[in-house]
PDB file of C-alpha atoms in Angstrom:
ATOM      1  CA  UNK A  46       9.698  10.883   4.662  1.00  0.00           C
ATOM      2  CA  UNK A  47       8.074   9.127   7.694  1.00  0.00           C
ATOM      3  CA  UNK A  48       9.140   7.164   9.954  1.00  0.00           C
ATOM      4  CA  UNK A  49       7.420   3.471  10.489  1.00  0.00           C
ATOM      5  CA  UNK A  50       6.533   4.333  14.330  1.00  0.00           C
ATOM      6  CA  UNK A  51       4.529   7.677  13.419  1.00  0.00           C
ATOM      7  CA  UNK A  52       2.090   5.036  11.044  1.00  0.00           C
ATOM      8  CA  UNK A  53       1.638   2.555  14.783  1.00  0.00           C
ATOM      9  CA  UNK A  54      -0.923   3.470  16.814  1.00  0.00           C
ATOM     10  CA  UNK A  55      -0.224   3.660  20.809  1.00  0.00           C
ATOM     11  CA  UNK A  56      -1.013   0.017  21.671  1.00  0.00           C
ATOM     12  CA  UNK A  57       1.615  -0.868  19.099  1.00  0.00           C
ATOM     13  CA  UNK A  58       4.392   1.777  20.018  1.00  0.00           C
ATOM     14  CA  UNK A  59       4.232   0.867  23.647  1.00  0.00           C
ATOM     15  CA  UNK A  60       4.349  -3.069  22.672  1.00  0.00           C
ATOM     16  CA  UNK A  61       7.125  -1.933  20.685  1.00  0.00           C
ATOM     17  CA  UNK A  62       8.946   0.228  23.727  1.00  0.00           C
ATOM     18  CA  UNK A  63       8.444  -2.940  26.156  1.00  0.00           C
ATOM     19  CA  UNK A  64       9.564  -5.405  23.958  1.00  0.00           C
ATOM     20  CA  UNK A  65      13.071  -3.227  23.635  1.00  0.00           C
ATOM     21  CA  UNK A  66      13.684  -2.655  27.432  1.00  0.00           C
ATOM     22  CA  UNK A  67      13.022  -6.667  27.485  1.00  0.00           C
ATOM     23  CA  UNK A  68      15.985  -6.801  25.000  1.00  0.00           C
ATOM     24  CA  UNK A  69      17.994  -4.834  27.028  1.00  0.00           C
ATOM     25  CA  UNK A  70      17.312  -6.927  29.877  1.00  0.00           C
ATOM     26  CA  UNK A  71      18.788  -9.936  28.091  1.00  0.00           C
ATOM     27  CA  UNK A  72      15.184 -11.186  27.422  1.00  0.00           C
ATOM     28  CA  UNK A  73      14.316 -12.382  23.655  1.00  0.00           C
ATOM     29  CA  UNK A  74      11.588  -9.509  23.079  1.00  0.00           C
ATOM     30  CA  UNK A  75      10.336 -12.213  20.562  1.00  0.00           C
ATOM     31  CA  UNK A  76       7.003 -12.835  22.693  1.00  0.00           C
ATOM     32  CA  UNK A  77       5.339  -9.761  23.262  1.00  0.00           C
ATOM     33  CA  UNK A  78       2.946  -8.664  25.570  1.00  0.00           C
ATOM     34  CA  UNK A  79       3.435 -12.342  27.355  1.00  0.00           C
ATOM     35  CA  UNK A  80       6.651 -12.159  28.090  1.00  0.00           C
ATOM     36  CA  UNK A  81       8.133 -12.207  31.603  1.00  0.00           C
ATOM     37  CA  UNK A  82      10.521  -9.347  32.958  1.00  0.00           C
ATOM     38  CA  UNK A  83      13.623 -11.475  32.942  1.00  0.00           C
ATOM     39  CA  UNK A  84      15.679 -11.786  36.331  1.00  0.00           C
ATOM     40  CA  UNK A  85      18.947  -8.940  36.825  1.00  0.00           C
ATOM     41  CA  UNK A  86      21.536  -9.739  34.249  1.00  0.00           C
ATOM     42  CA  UNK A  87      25.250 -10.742  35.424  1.00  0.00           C
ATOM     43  CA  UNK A  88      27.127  -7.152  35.308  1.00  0.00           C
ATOM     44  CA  UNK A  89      24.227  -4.474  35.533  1.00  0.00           C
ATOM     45  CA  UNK A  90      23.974  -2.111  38.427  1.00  0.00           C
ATOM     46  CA  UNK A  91      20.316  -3.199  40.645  1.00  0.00           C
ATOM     47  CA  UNK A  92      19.857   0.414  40.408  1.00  0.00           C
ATOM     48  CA  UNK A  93      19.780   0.309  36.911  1.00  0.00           C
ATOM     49  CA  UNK A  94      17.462  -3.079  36.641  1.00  0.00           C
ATOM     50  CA  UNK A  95      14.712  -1.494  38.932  1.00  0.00           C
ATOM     51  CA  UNK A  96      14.356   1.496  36.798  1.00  0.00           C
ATOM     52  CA  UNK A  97      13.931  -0.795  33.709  1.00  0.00           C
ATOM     53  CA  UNK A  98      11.618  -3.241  35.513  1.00  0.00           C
ATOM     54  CA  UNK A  99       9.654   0.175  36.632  1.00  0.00           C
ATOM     55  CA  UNK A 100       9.434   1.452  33.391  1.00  0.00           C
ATOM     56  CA  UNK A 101       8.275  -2.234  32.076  1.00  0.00           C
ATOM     57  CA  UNK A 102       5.808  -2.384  34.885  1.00  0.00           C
ATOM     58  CA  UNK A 103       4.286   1.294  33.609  1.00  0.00           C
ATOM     59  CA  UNK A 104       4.016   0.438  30.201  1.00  0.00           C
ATOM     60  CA  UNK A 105       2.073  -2.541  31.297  1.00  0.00           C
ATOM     61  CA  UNK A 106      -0.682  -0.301  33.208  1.00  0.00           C
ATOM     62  CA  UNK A 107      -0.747   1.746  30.190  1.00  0.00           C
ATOM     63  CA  UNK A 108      -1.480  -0.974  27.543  1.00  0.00           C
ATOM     64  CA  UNK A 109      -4.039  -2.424  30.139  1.00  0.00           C
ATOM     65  CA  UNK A 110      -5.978   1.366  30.070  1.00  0.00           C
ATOM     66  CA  UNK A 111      -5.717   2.026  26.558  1.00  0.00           C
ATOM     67  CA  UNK A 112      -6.687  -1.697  26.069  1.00  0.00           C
ATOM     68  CA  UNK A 113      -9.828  -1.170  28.151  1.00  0.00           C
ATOM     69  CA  UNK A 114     -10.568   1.842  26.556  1.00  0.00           C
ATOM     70  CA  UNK A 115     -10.451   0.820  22.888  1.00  0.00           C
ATOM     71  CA  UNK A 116     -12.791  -1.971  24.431  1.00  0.00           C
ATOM     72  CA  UNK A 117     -15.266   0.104  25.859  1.00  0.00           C
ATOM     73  CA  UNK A 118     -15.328   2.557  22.440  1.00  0.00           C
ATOM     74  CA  UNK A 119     -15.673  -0.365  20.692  1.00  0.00           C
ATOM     75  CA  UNK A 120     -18.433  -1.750  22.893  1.00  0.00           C
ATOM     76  CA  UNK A 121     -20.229   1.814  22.823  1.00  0.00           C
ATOM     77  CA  UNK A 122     -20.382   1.773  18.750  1.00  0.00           C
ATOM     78  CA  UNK A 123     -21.175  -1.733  18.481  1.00  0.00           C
ATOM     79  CA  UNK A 124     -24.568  -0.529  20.351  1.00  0.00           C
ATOM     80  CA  UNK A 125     -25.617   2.705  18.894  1.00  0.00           C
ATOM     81  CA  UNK A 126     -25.485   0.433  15.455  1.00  0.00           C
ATOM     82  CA  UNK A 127     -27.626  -2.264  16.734  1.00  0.00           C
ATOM     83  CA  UNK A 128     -29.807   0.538  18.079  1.00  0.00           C
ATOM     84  CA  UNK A 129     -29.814   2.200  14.785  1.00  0.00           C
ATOM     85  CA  UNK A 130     -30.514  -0.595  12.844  1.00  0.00           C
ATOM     86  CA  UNK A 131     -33.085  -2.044  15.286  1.00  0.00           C
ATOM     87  CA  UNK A 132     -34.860   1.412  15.154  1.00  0.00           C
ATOM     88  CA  UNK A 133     -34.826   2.206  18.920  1.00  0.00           C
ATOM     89  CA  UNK A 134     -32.819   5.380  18.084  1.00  0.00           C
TER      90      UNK A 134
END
């Protein structure tokens, strides 16, 4: 038995993660990636909404690196092919 996160890959389990501490910020979670931090809700601690927002903030810088880096893989591939197939290699 596995569980459906194990088969995401880490772009996907961090969407996932943000989209859940949007939830728990009284936000939809229904948007994604695009979706703003929503403001402090009525009843929770500020303490408690900063470390939230933090963590949000984090996952952002990590989707952005990994993001870049699949890029730049994907870039890097792309050219040893054309290489290849163009016979410069």
């Amino acid at each position: 038995m596995t569980y459906a996160s194990r088969k995401e890959d880490a772009v996907m389990r961090l969407y996932q993660k943000r989209r859940k501490l949007i939830q728990k910020l009284g936000g939809a979670g229904t948007q994604g990636a695009m979706e703003h931090i929503p403001a402090k809700p009525k009843g929770m601690w500020q303490q408690t909404y900063c470390k939230i927002r933090e963590a949000i903030y984090l996952i952002d810088y990590d989707l952005a690196d990994l993001l870049d880096n699949q890029q730049a893989t994907f870039q890097t591939s792309l050219w040893r092919k054309l290489s290849i197939m163009r016979g410069w290699i």
